[in-house]
């Protein structure tokens, strides 16, 4: 076993990564990287103040060091789904988290499709923030609740029977999710701004619970979308999918790409199925710093073609596409993040730095965790990937420990 994969052996040891280019300050630079006790450290402090020299060395073989990938929209993987079969939710979380880690995703938001209040209150305690490690797998940043306060005409693969509005204000939202559950376990929710009562709830909901708000599954006009943005809904869920089609006189949510405010981030699925490459390119050229690559993967990720569950519905996977059984409705994806990064370059002509930041820095910024995730800045968590020049993943580190198939074990459920 490689000593770097043993957390006890490397405890308190300073590790030097050399022969590498590291992603820092929006460029790839020829520098060393130092980590200790799960954090990226400033070598000047270690050398001059602590009088410490490296204990261990890792040759990156001219590879690229990137922060670990962050997926802010993941419904399931390897035969497990967060929204269905709630009796095995802990088993699902454990196996999905470990599977994601070995795919290079070191942090993520488990996503629940529109569900009943009973499901939220049963499942959410298992989806709250949880530190990443070789024992736990990828870090959970908190849950993403996609619905049920969304538009029935843009339901996608969601079950309209559980859809809600907020005619009575925040009380309706708290009745569905539970205020204390939002505060403890949830990172962000997706809502349609035009659903009754939602617009007036955005600002107080953020203030009272600390959750972030994203716009999606919506027929909102561009005026409504901009108003929701000003109230705090600064994220867009899977841009182009399940929203008003772009029109020159009313571009809907897509029109936020043309807003003067650059704080908006948009999730985009670069699997070549959900969004045509030209559309990805348009979004990139309009607002490159807002791009957040998401997989929106469902339980069939990493599995063979066939029929699988998505919440309370059934989906068919064939040739990389996922549709609700008996329909032409797209129902999530089976994409993996590393492929989305490569596709982003292929679709848009983006640089390697821009593509990597769309899977690291931008998602971290969108969730307000860039102080510890998504960068290689001093003090950040030592969740890192060693990549070759074609962006194939060669090594994965979580909390400063090398993750391998030997020390991270999971099972798939077929």
Tab-separated table of C-alpha atoms in Angstrom:
chain	number	residue	atom	x	y	z
A	1	UNK	CA	0.000	0.000	0.000
A	2	UNK	CA	1.257	3.460	-0.869
A	3	UNK	CA	2.137	5.244	2.400
A	4	UNK	CA	0.245	8.330	1.200
A	5	UNK	CA	-2.966	6.298	1.348
A	6	UNK	CA	-2.505	5.602	5.063
A	7	UNK	CA	-4.011	8.437	7.151
A	8	UNK	CA	-2.208	7.350	10.305
A	9	UNK	CA	1.178	7.213	8.627
A	10	UNK	CA	0.945	10.695	7.106
A	11	UNK	CA	-0.516	12.355	10.208
A	12	UNK	CA	1.429	15.552	11.023
A	13	UNK	CA	3.771	14.946	8.080
A	14	UNK	CA	4.503	17.643	5.496
A	15	UNK	CA	4.054	16.298	1.959
A	16	UNK	CA	5.671	17.962	-1.033
A	17	UNK	CA	4.222	17.509	-4.530
A	18	UNK	CA	6.760	18.279	-7.240
A	19	UNK	CA	7.297	18.026	-11.001
A	20	UNK	CA	3.835	19.487	-11.585
A	21	UNK	CA	1.764	22.430	-12.759
A	22	UNK	CA	-0.773	23.610	-10.263
A	23	UNK	CA	-4.024	25.465	-10.863
A	24	UNK	CA	-3.770	28.657	-8.875
A	25	UNK	CA	-4.994	32.222	-9.472
A	26	UNK	CA	-6.607	31.325	-12.803
A	27	UNK	CA	-3.513	29.845	-14.391
A	28	UNK	CA	-1.363	26.742	-14.446
A	29	UNK	CA	1.966	27.495	-12.810
A	30	UNK	CA	5.127	25.504	-12.255
A	31	UNK	CA	5.181	25.360	-8.477
A	32	UNK	CA	5.367	22.879	-5.650
A	33	UNK	CA	2.322	22.057	-3.554
A	34	UNK	CA	2.567	21.288	0.163
A	35	UNK	CA	-0.097	19.637	2.300
A	36	UNK	CA	-0.280	18.581	5.921
A	37	UNK	CA	-3.120	17.268	8.059
A	38	UNK	CA	-5.687	17.667	5.330
A	39	UNK	CA	-4.849	21.262	4.421
A	40	UNK	CA	-2.824	23.034	1.753
A	41	UNK	CA	-0.081	24.873	3.586
A	42	UNK	CA	2.165	27.844	2.917
A	43	UNK	CA	5.734	26.544	2.684
A	44	UNK	CA	7.183	29.854	3.852
A	45	UNK	CA	5.389	29.468	7.176
A	46	UNK	CA	6.523	25.842	7.501
A	47	UNK	CA	10.132	26.463	6.543
A	48	UNK	CA	10.887	29.797	8.190
A	49	UNK	CA	8.583	29.910	11.208
A	50	UNK	CA	8.305	26.228	12.106
A	51	UNK	CA	11.721	25.193	10.723
A	52	UNK	CA	10.043	22.154	9.125
A	53	UNK	CA	11.190	20.400	5.952
A	54	UNK	CA	9.103	17.921	3.912
A	55	UNK	CA	8.708	14.432	5.316
A	56	UNK	CA	7.303	12.852	2.156
A	57	UNK	CA	7.564	13.562	-1.557
A	58	UNK	CA	5.219	12.854	-4.459
A	59	UNK	CA	6.394	13.010	-8.067
A	60	UNK	CA	3.482	14.224	-10.247
A	61	UNK	CA	5.340	13.203	-13.419
A	62	UNK	CA	4.662	16.546	-15.119
A	63	UNK	CA	0.962	16.274	-14.380
A	64	UNK	CA	-1.565	18.930	-13.456
A	65	UNK	CA	-2.727	19.402	-9.883
A	66	UNK	CA	-6.343	20.546	-9.724
A	67	UNK	CA	-8.735	20.951	-6.839
A	68	UNK	CA	-11.110	18.001	-6.594
A	69	UNK	CA	-14.253	18.228	-8.698
A	70	UNK	CA	-17.474	19.491	-7.107
A	71	UNK	CA	-20.863	18.279	-8.344
A	72	UNK	CA	-23.699	20.398	-6.972
A	73	UNK	CA	-26.454	18.322	-8.610
A	74	UNK	CA	-26.316	14.561	-8.194
A	75	UNK	CA	-29.461	12.430	-7.925
A	76	UNK	CA	-27.789	9.063	-7.548
A	77	UNK	CA	-25.145	6.664	-8.801
A	78	UNK	CA	-24.216	2.987	-8.999
A	79	UNK	CA	-27.775	1.744	-8.590
A	80	UNK	CA	-28.623	4.002	-5.651
A	81	UNK	CA	-30.961	6.992	-5.620
A	82	UNK	CA	-31.474	9.590	-2.898
A	83	UNK	CA	-35.200	10.078	-3.522
A	84	UNK	CA	-36.455	6.489	-3.770
A	85	UNK	CA	-36.172	3.473	-1.496
A	86	UNK	CA	-35.765	5.681	1.525
A	87	UNK	CA	-35.450	2.691	3.850
A	88	UNK	CA	-31.878	2.182	2.624
A	89	UNK	CA	-30.909	5.847	2.452
A	90	UNK	CA	-27.833	5.457	4.655
A	91	UNK	CA	-26.563	2.604	2.500
A	92	UNK	CA	-27.192	4.766	-0.554
A	93	UNK	CA	-25.265	7.723	0.856
A	94	UNK	CA	-22.280	5.630	1.882
A	95	UNK	CA	-21.893	3.904	-1.473
A	96	UNK	CA	-22.613	6.947	-3.625
A	97	UNK	CA	-20.136	9.072	-1.678
A	98	UNK	CA	-17.358	6.523	-2.108
A	99	UNK	CA	-18.143	5.933	-5.771
A	100	UNK	CA	-18.049	9.689	-6.437
A	101	UNK	CA	-14.690	10.004	-4.736
A	102	UNK	CA	-13.119	7.377	-6.967
A	103	UNK	CA	-14.509	9.280	-9.986
A	104	UNK	CA	-12.691	12.439	-8.874
A	105	UNK	CA	-15.655	14.194	-7.272
A	106	UNK	CA	-14.412	15.148	-3.823
A	107	UNK	CA	-17.475	17.231	-2.795
A	108	UNK	CA	-21.104	17.178	-3.867
A	109	UNK	CA	-24.710	18.051	-3.114
A	110	UNK	CA	-27.021	15.026	-2.963
A	111	UNK	CA	-30.133	16.053	-4.858
A	112	UNK	CA	-33.735	15.147	-4.104
A	113	UNK	CA	-36.361	15.469	-6.824
A	114	UNK	CA	-39.812	16.785	-5.843
A	115	UNK	CA	-41.048	14.614	-2.997
A	116	UNK	CA	-43.567	14.516	-0.182
A	117	UNK	CA	-42.934	16.162	3.158
A	118	UNK	CA	-42.606	12.709	4.708
A	119	UNK	CA	-39.762	11.812	2.352
A	120	UNK	CA	-37.855	15.032	3.056
A	121	UNK	CA	-38.086	14.577	6.801
A	122	UNK	CA	-36.992	10.970	6.576
A	123	UNK	CA	-34.105	11.445	4.162
A	124	UNK	CA	-32.629	14.873	4.908
A	125	UNK	CA	-30.944	13.912	8.206
A	126	UNK	CA	-28.729	11.622	6.109
A	127	UNK	CA	-27.831	14.295	3.551
A	128	UNK	CA	-26.476	17.069	5.737
A	129	UNK	CA	-22.878	18.328	5.598
A	130	UNK	CA	-20.352	15.572	6.205
A	131	UNK	CA	-16.578	15.802	6.012
A	132	UNK	CA	-14.921	13.937	3.176
A	133	UNK	CA	-12.407	11.188	3.915
A	134	UNK	CA	-11.394	7.767	2.712
A	135	UNK	CA	-13.859	6.403	5.291
A	136	UNK	CA	-16.767	8.658	4.300
A	137	UNK	CA	-16.054	9.170	0.624
A	138	UNK	CA	-16.676	12.512	-1.061
A	139	UNK	CA	-17.655	15.386	1.193
A	140	UNK	CA	-21.347	16.230	1.389
A	141	UNK	CA	-21.859	19.991	1.251
A	142	UNK	CA	-25.548	19.768	2.111
A	143	UNK	CA	-28.587	18.682	0.154
A	144	UNK	CA	-30.053	20.233	-2.987
A	145	UNK	CA	-33.859	20.172	-2.990
A	146	UNK	CA	-35.069	20.385	-6.583
A	147	UNK	CA	-38.765	21.137	-6.129
A	148	UNK	CA	-41.605	20.771	-5.294
A	149	UNK	CA	-42.139	24.557	-5.644
A	150	UNK	CA	-41.706	24.425	-9.423
A	151	UNK	CA	-43.873	24.897	-12.492
A	152	UNK	CA	-46.080	21.989	-13.568
A	153	UNK	CA	-45.570	22.909	-17.212
A	154	UNK	CA	-41.837	22.445	-16.806
A	155	UNK	CA	-41.982	19.377	-14.605
A	156	UNK	CA	-39.353	17.355	-16.463
A	157	UNK	CA	-39.069	14.010	-14.687
A	158	UNK	CA	-40.768	15.257	-11.506
A	159	UNK	CA	-44.052	13.926	-10.105
A	160	UNK	CA	-46.646	16.732	-10.325
A	161	UNK	CA	-48.748	15.071	-7.620
A	162	UNK	CA	-46.406	16.445	-4.956
A	163	UNK	CA	-45.995	19.960	-6.406
A	164	UNK	CA	-46.748	22.870	-4.076
A	165	UNK	CA	-47.108	26.629	-4.065
A	166	UNK	CA	-46.390	29.154	-1.312
A	167	UNK	CA	-49.700	31.010	-1.260
A	168	UNK	CA	-49.358	31.327	2.516
A	169	UNK	CA	-45.756	32.447	2.398
A	170	UNK	CA	-42.854	30.838	4.242
A	171	UNK	CA	-45.181	28.680	6.308
A	172	UNK	CA	-45.974	26.618	3.215
A	173	UNK	CA	-42.279	26.055	2.541
A	174	UNK	CA	-41.577	25.143	6.146
A	175	UNK	CA	-44.548	22.769	6.182
A	176	UNK	CA	-43.032	20.825	3.308
A	177	UNK	CA	-39.359	20.772	4.277
A	178	UNK	CA	-39.338	21.658	7.969
A	179	UNK	CA	-37.512	24.842	8.919
A	180	UNK	CA	-35.037	23.042	11.154
A	181	UNK	CA	-34.258	20.589	8.356
A	182	UNK	CA	-33.453	23.446	6.004
A	183	UNK	CA	-31.158	25.010	8.585
A	184	UNK	CA	-29.286	21.797	9.397
A	185	UNK	CA	-29.155	19.736	6.237
A	186	UNK	CA	-29.840	21.787	3.098
A	187	UNK	CA	-27.403	23.806	0.984
A	188	UNK	CA	-29.784	25.106	-1.668
A	189	UNK	CA	-33.226	24.664	-3.188
A	190	UNK	CA	-34.540	25.054	-6.727
A	191	UNK	CA	-37.771	27.003	-7.184
A	192	UNK	CA	-39.747	28.590	-10.011
A	193	UNK	CA	-40.032	32.321	-9.236
A	194	UNK	CA	-43.475	32.585	-10.853
A	195	UNK	CA	-45.101	29.940	-8.628
A	196	UNK	CA	-47.598	31.631	-6.332
A	197	UNK	CA	-45.942	33.123	-3.270
A	198	UNK	CA	-42.384	32.086	-4.116
A	199	UNK	CA	-41.037	35.463	-5.197
A	200	UNK	CA	-41.845	37.068	-1.844
A	201	UNK	CA	-40.316	34.126	0.028
A	202	UNK	CA	-36.865	34.151	-1.534
A	203	UNK	CA	-35.261	36.906	0.498
A	204	UNK	CA	-36.697	36.007	3.934
A	205	UNK	CA	-36.032	32.299	3.345
A	206	UNK	CA	-32.348	32.975	2.745
A	207	UNK	CA	-32.178	35.286	5.754
A	208	UNK	CA	-33.987	32.958	8.160
A	209	UNK	CA	-32.436	29.606	7.207
A	210	UNK	CA	-29.178	30.342	5.397
A	211	UNK	CA	-30.127	28.158	2.418
A	212	UNK	CA	-29.306	29.364	-1.068
A	213	UNK	CA	-31.920	29.632	-3.801
A	214	UNK	CA	-31.691	28.607	-7.441
A	215	UNK	CA	-34.105	29.235	-10.296
A	216	UNK	CA	-35.261	26.322	-12.412
A	217	UNK	CA	-38.119	24.211	-13.782
A	218	UNK	CA	-39.735	27.499	-14.594
A	219	UNK	CA	-41.662	29.563	-17.143
A	220	UNK	CA	-40.619	32.844	-15.574
A	221	UNK	CA	-40.100	35.871	-17.761
A	222	UNK	CA	-36.740	37.587	-17.860
A	223	UNK	CA	-38.210	40.372	-15.715
A	224	UNK	CA	-39.339	37.846	-13.100
A	225	UNK	CA	-35.969	36.089	-13.228
A	226	UNK	CA	-34.068	39.332	-12.735
A	227	UNK	CA	-36.343	40.242	-9.833
A	228	UNK	CA	-35.717	36.831	-8.242
A	229	UNK	CA	-31.993	37.339	-8.767
A	230	UNK	CA	-32.109	40.687	-6.985
A	231	UNK	CA	-33.891	38.993	-4.080
A	232	UNK	CA	-31.069	36.467	-3.797
A	233	UNK	CA	-31.781	33.611	-6.244
A	234	UNK	CA	-28.374	33.911	-7.918
A	235	UNK	CA	-28.011	30.353	-9.171
A	236	UNK	CA	-29.722	28.705	-12.163
A	237	UNK	CA	-30.459	24.977	-12.179
A	238	UNK	CA	-29.393	23.139	-15.383
A	239	UNK	CA	-29.493	26.090	-17.761
A	240	UNK	CA	-31.618	25.592	-20.912
A	241	UNK	CA	-33.346	22.497	-19.521
A	242	UNK	CA	-36.883	22.735	-18.080
A	243	UNK	CA	-37.234	26.470	-18.606
A	244	UNK	CA	-38.650	29.007	-21.055
A	245	UNK	CA	-37.156	28.635	-24.524
A	246	UNK	CA	-35.042	31.619	-25.482
A	247	UNK	CA	-36.978	34.304	-27.392
A	248	UNK	CA	-35.554	37.627	-28.488
A	249	UNK	CA	-38.312	39.650	-26.775
A	250	UNK	CA	-38.404	37.562	-23.609
A	251	UNK	CA	-35.462	35.213	-23.095
A	252	UNK	CA	-36.748	34.016	-19.701
A	253	UNK	CA	-34.215	32.699	-17.206
A	254	UNK	CA	-31.685	32.277	-20.021
A	255	UNK	CA	-31.738	36.067	-20.293
A	256	UNK	CA	-29.799	36.292	-17.037
A	257	UNK	CA	-26.744	35.514	-19.159
A	258	UNK	CA	-27.054	39.024	-20.538
A	259	UNK	CA	-27.479	40.780	-17.208
A	260	UNK	CA	-24.835	43.271	-16.171
A	261	UNK	CA	-24.390	41.627	-12.768
A	262	UNK	CA	-21.716	38.925	-12.930
A	263	UNK	CA	-22.606	37.193	-9.662
A	264	UNK	CA	-24.932	34.727	-11.393
A	265	UNK	CA	-23.862	31.091	-11.671
A	266	UNK	CA	-25.576	28.543	-13.878
A	267	UNK	CA	-25.426	24.786	-13.740
A	268	UNK	CA	-25.013	23.216	-17.157
A	269	UNK	CA	-24.997	19.552	-18.151
A	270	UNK	CA	-22.234	18.879	-20.679
A	271	UNK	CA	-23.140	15.335	-21.618
A	272	UNK	CA	-23.974	16.161	-25.249
A	273	UNK	CA	-27.578	15.089	-24.658
A	274	UNK	CA	-29.185	17.679	-22.400
A	275	UNK	CA	-27.732	20.725	-24.135
A	276	UNK	CA	-26.538	20.952	-27.720
A	277	UNK	CA	-22.837	21.905	-27.884
A	278	UNK	CA	-23.607	25.196	-29.648
A	279	UNK	CA	-25.863	26.206	-26.755
A	280	UNK	CA	-23.119	25.418	-24.247
A	281	UNK	CA	-20.808	27.603	-26.313
A	282	UNK	CA	-23.291	30.489	-26.309
A	283	UNK	CA	-23.564	30.345	-22.512
A	284	UNK	CA	-19.795	30.154	-22.140
A	285	UNK	CA	-19.180	33.161	-24.378
A	286	UNK	CA	-21.890	35.162	-22.624
A	287	UNK	CA	-20.725	34.461	-19.071
A	288	UNK	CA	-17.696	32.150	-18.750
A	289	UNK	CA	-17.119	32.860	-15.061
A	290	UNK	CA	-20.634	31.712	-14.186
A	291	UNK	CA	-20.403	28.224	-15.691
A	292	UNK	CA	-20.871	25.401	-13.168
A	293	UNK	CA	-20.559	21.914	-14.625
A	294	UNK	CA	-23.087	19.482	-13.170
A	295	UNK	CA	-23.829	15.874	-14.037
A	296	UNK	CA	-27.466	15.720	-12.868
A	297	UNK	CA	-26.664	12.016	-12.780
A	298	UNK	CA	-29.215	9.454	-11.675
A	299	UNK	CA	-28.801	5.991	-10.230
A	300	UNK	CA	-27.636	4.408	-13.511
A	301	UNK	CA	-24.404	6.399	-13.507
A	302	UNK	CA	-21.557	3.870	-13.767
A	303	UNK	CA	-23.957	1.047	-14.743
A	304	UNK	CA	-25.091	-0.678	-17.931
A	305	UNK	CA	-28.054	0.343	-20.082
A	306	UNK	CA	-31.454	-0.719	-18.730
A	307	UNK	CA	-34.422	0.496	-16.682
A	308	UNK	CA	-33.896	2.208	-13.333
A	309	UNK	CA	-35.815	4.216	-10.746
A	310	UNK	CA	-35.753	8.006	-10.476
A	311	UNK	CA	-37.657	8.996	-7.364
A	312	UNK	CA	-41.073	7.358	-7.763
A	313	UNK	CA	-40.733	7.085	-11.554
A	314	UNK	CA	-38.956	4.710	-13.939
A	315	UNK	CA	-36.304	5.737	-16.437
A	316	UNK	CA	-34.691	3.945	-19.352
A	317	UNK	CA	-30.988	4.312	-20.051
A	318	UNK	CA	-29.780	3.686	-23.571
A	319	UNK	CA	-26.635	4.854	-25.305
A	320	UNK	CA	-25.829	7.538	-22.756
A	321	UNK	CA	-29.350	9.022	-22.768
A	322	UNK	CA	-31.956	8.751	-20.003
A	323	UNK	CA	-35.711	9.076	-20.619
A	324	UNK	CA	-38.820	8.416	-18.571
A	325	UNK	CA	-40.196	5.064	-19.642
A	326	UNK	CA	-42.747	5.460	-22.426
A	327	UNK	CA	-41.950	9.141	-23.060
A	328	UNK	CA	-39.386	11.375	-24.741
A	329	UNK	CA	-38.779	13.303	-21.500
A	330	UNK	CA	-35.126	13.497	-20.473
A	331	UNK	CA	-34.717	12.188	-16.935
A	332	UNK	CA	-31.290	13.025	-15.570
A	333	UNK	CA	-28.035	11.777	-17.014
A	334	UNK	CA	-25.412	9.086	-16.613
A	335	UNK	CA	-22.542	11.508	-17.199
A	336	UNK	CA	-19.470	11.606	-14.994
A	337	UNK	CA	-17.795	14.873	-14.114
A	338	UNK	CA	-14.437	14.141	-15.705
A	339	UNK	CA	-16.159	13.630	-19.065
A	340	UNK	CA	-18.142	16.853	-18.623
A	341	UNK	CA	-14.881	18.760	-18.125
A	342	UNK	CA	-13.450	17.344	-21.341
A	343	UNK	CA	-16.707	17.981	-23.204
A	344	UNK	CA	-16.730	21.594	-22.047
A	345	UNK	CA	-13.415	22.170	-23.797
A	346	UNK	CA	-14.604	20.306	-26.880
A	347	UNK	CA	-17.932	22.160	-27.065
A	348	UNK	CA	-16.695	25.679	-26.354
A	349	UNK	CA	-12.987	25.947	-27.052
A	350	UNK	CA	-12.445	26.878	-23.409
A	351	UNK	CA	-8.953	26.621	-21.987
A	352	UNK	CA	-7.969	23.839	-19.630
A	353	UNK	CA	-7.979	26.364	-16.781
A	354	UNK	CA	-11.507	27.539	-17.604
A	355	UNK	CA	-12.823	23.984	-17.823
A	356	UNK	CA	-11.224	22.937	-14.554
A	357	UNK	CA	-12.515	26.044	-12.789
A	358	UNK	CA	-16.040	25.290	-14.064
A	359	UNK	CA	-15.862	22.040	-12.083
A	360	UNK	CA	-14.011	23.410	-9.049
A	361	UNK	CA	-13.838	27.139	-8.350
A	362	UNK	CA	-17.203	28.153	-9.825
A	363	UNK	CA	-19.317	25.555	-7.991
A	364	UNK	CA	-17.493	26.451	-4.788
A	365	UNK	CA	-18.260	30.132	-5.367
A	366	UNK	CA	-21.893	29.400	-6.180
A	367	UNK	CA	-22.309	27.679	-2.804
A	368	UNK	CA	-20.176	30.150	-0.821
A	369	UNK	CA	-17.556	27.558	0.121
A	370	UNK	CA	-14.610	28.894	-1.915
A	371	UNK	CA	-12.783	29.702	1.309
A	372	UNK	CA	-12.047	25.985	1.679
A	373	UNK	CA	-13.136	24.231	-1.530
A	374	UNK	CA	-12.465	24.643	-5.221
A	375	UNK	CA	-8.997	26.210	-5.006
A	376	UNK	CA	-5.422	25.334	-4.106
A	377	UNK	CA	-5.038	28.414	-1.940
A	378	UNK	CA	-3.217	28.137	1.366
A	379	UNK	CA	-5.629	26.936	4.036
A	380	UNK	CA	-7.949	25.171	1.603
A	381	UNK	CA	-8.898	21.540	2.121
A	382	UNK	CA	-6.400	19.181	0.525
A	383	UNK	CA	-8.906	17.605	-1.867
A	384	UNK	CA	-6.849	17.373	-5.047
A	385	UNK	CA	-6.573	15.540	-8.344
A	386	UNK	CA	-3.432	14.674	-10.294
A	387	UNK	CA	-4.298	14.819	-13.991
A	388	UNK	CA	-2.357	14.089	-17.152
A	389	UNK	CA	-2.290	16.540	-20.051
A	390	UNK	CA	-5.482	14.997	-21.480
A	391	UNK	CA	-7.211	15.562	-18.114
A	392	UNK	CA	-7.391	11.882	-17.298
A	393	UNK	CA	-7.374	11.356	-13.542
A	394	UNK	CA	-4.193	9.679	-12.325
A	395	UNK	CA	-4.442	10.182	-8.541
A	396	UNK	CA	-7.090	11.385	-6.097
A	397	UNK	CA	-6.526	12.856	-2.645
A	398	UNK	CA	-9.233	13.634	-0.110
A	399	UNK	CA	-8.454	15.449	3.121
A	400	UNK	CA	-4.799	14.987	2.230
A	401	UNK	CA	-5.003	11.190	1.891
A	402	UNK	CA	-4.641	9.297	-1.380
A	403	UNK	CA	-7.879	7.534	-2.290
A	404	UNK	CA	-7.573	4.224	-4.128
A	405	UNK	CA	-9.720	1.196	-4.840
A	406	UNK	CA	-7.840	-0.480	-2.014
A	407	UNK	CA	-8.792	1.921	0.780
A	408	UNK	CA	-12.157	3.143	-0.566
A	409	UNK	CA	-14.583	0.273	-0.974
A	410	UNK	CA	-18.140	0.558	-2.243
A	411	UNK	CA	-20.722	-1.642	-3.886
A	412	UNK	CA	-23.094	-1.111	-6.781
A	413	UNK	CA	-26.747	-2.076	-6.617
A	414	UNK	CA	-28.081	-3.567	-9.823
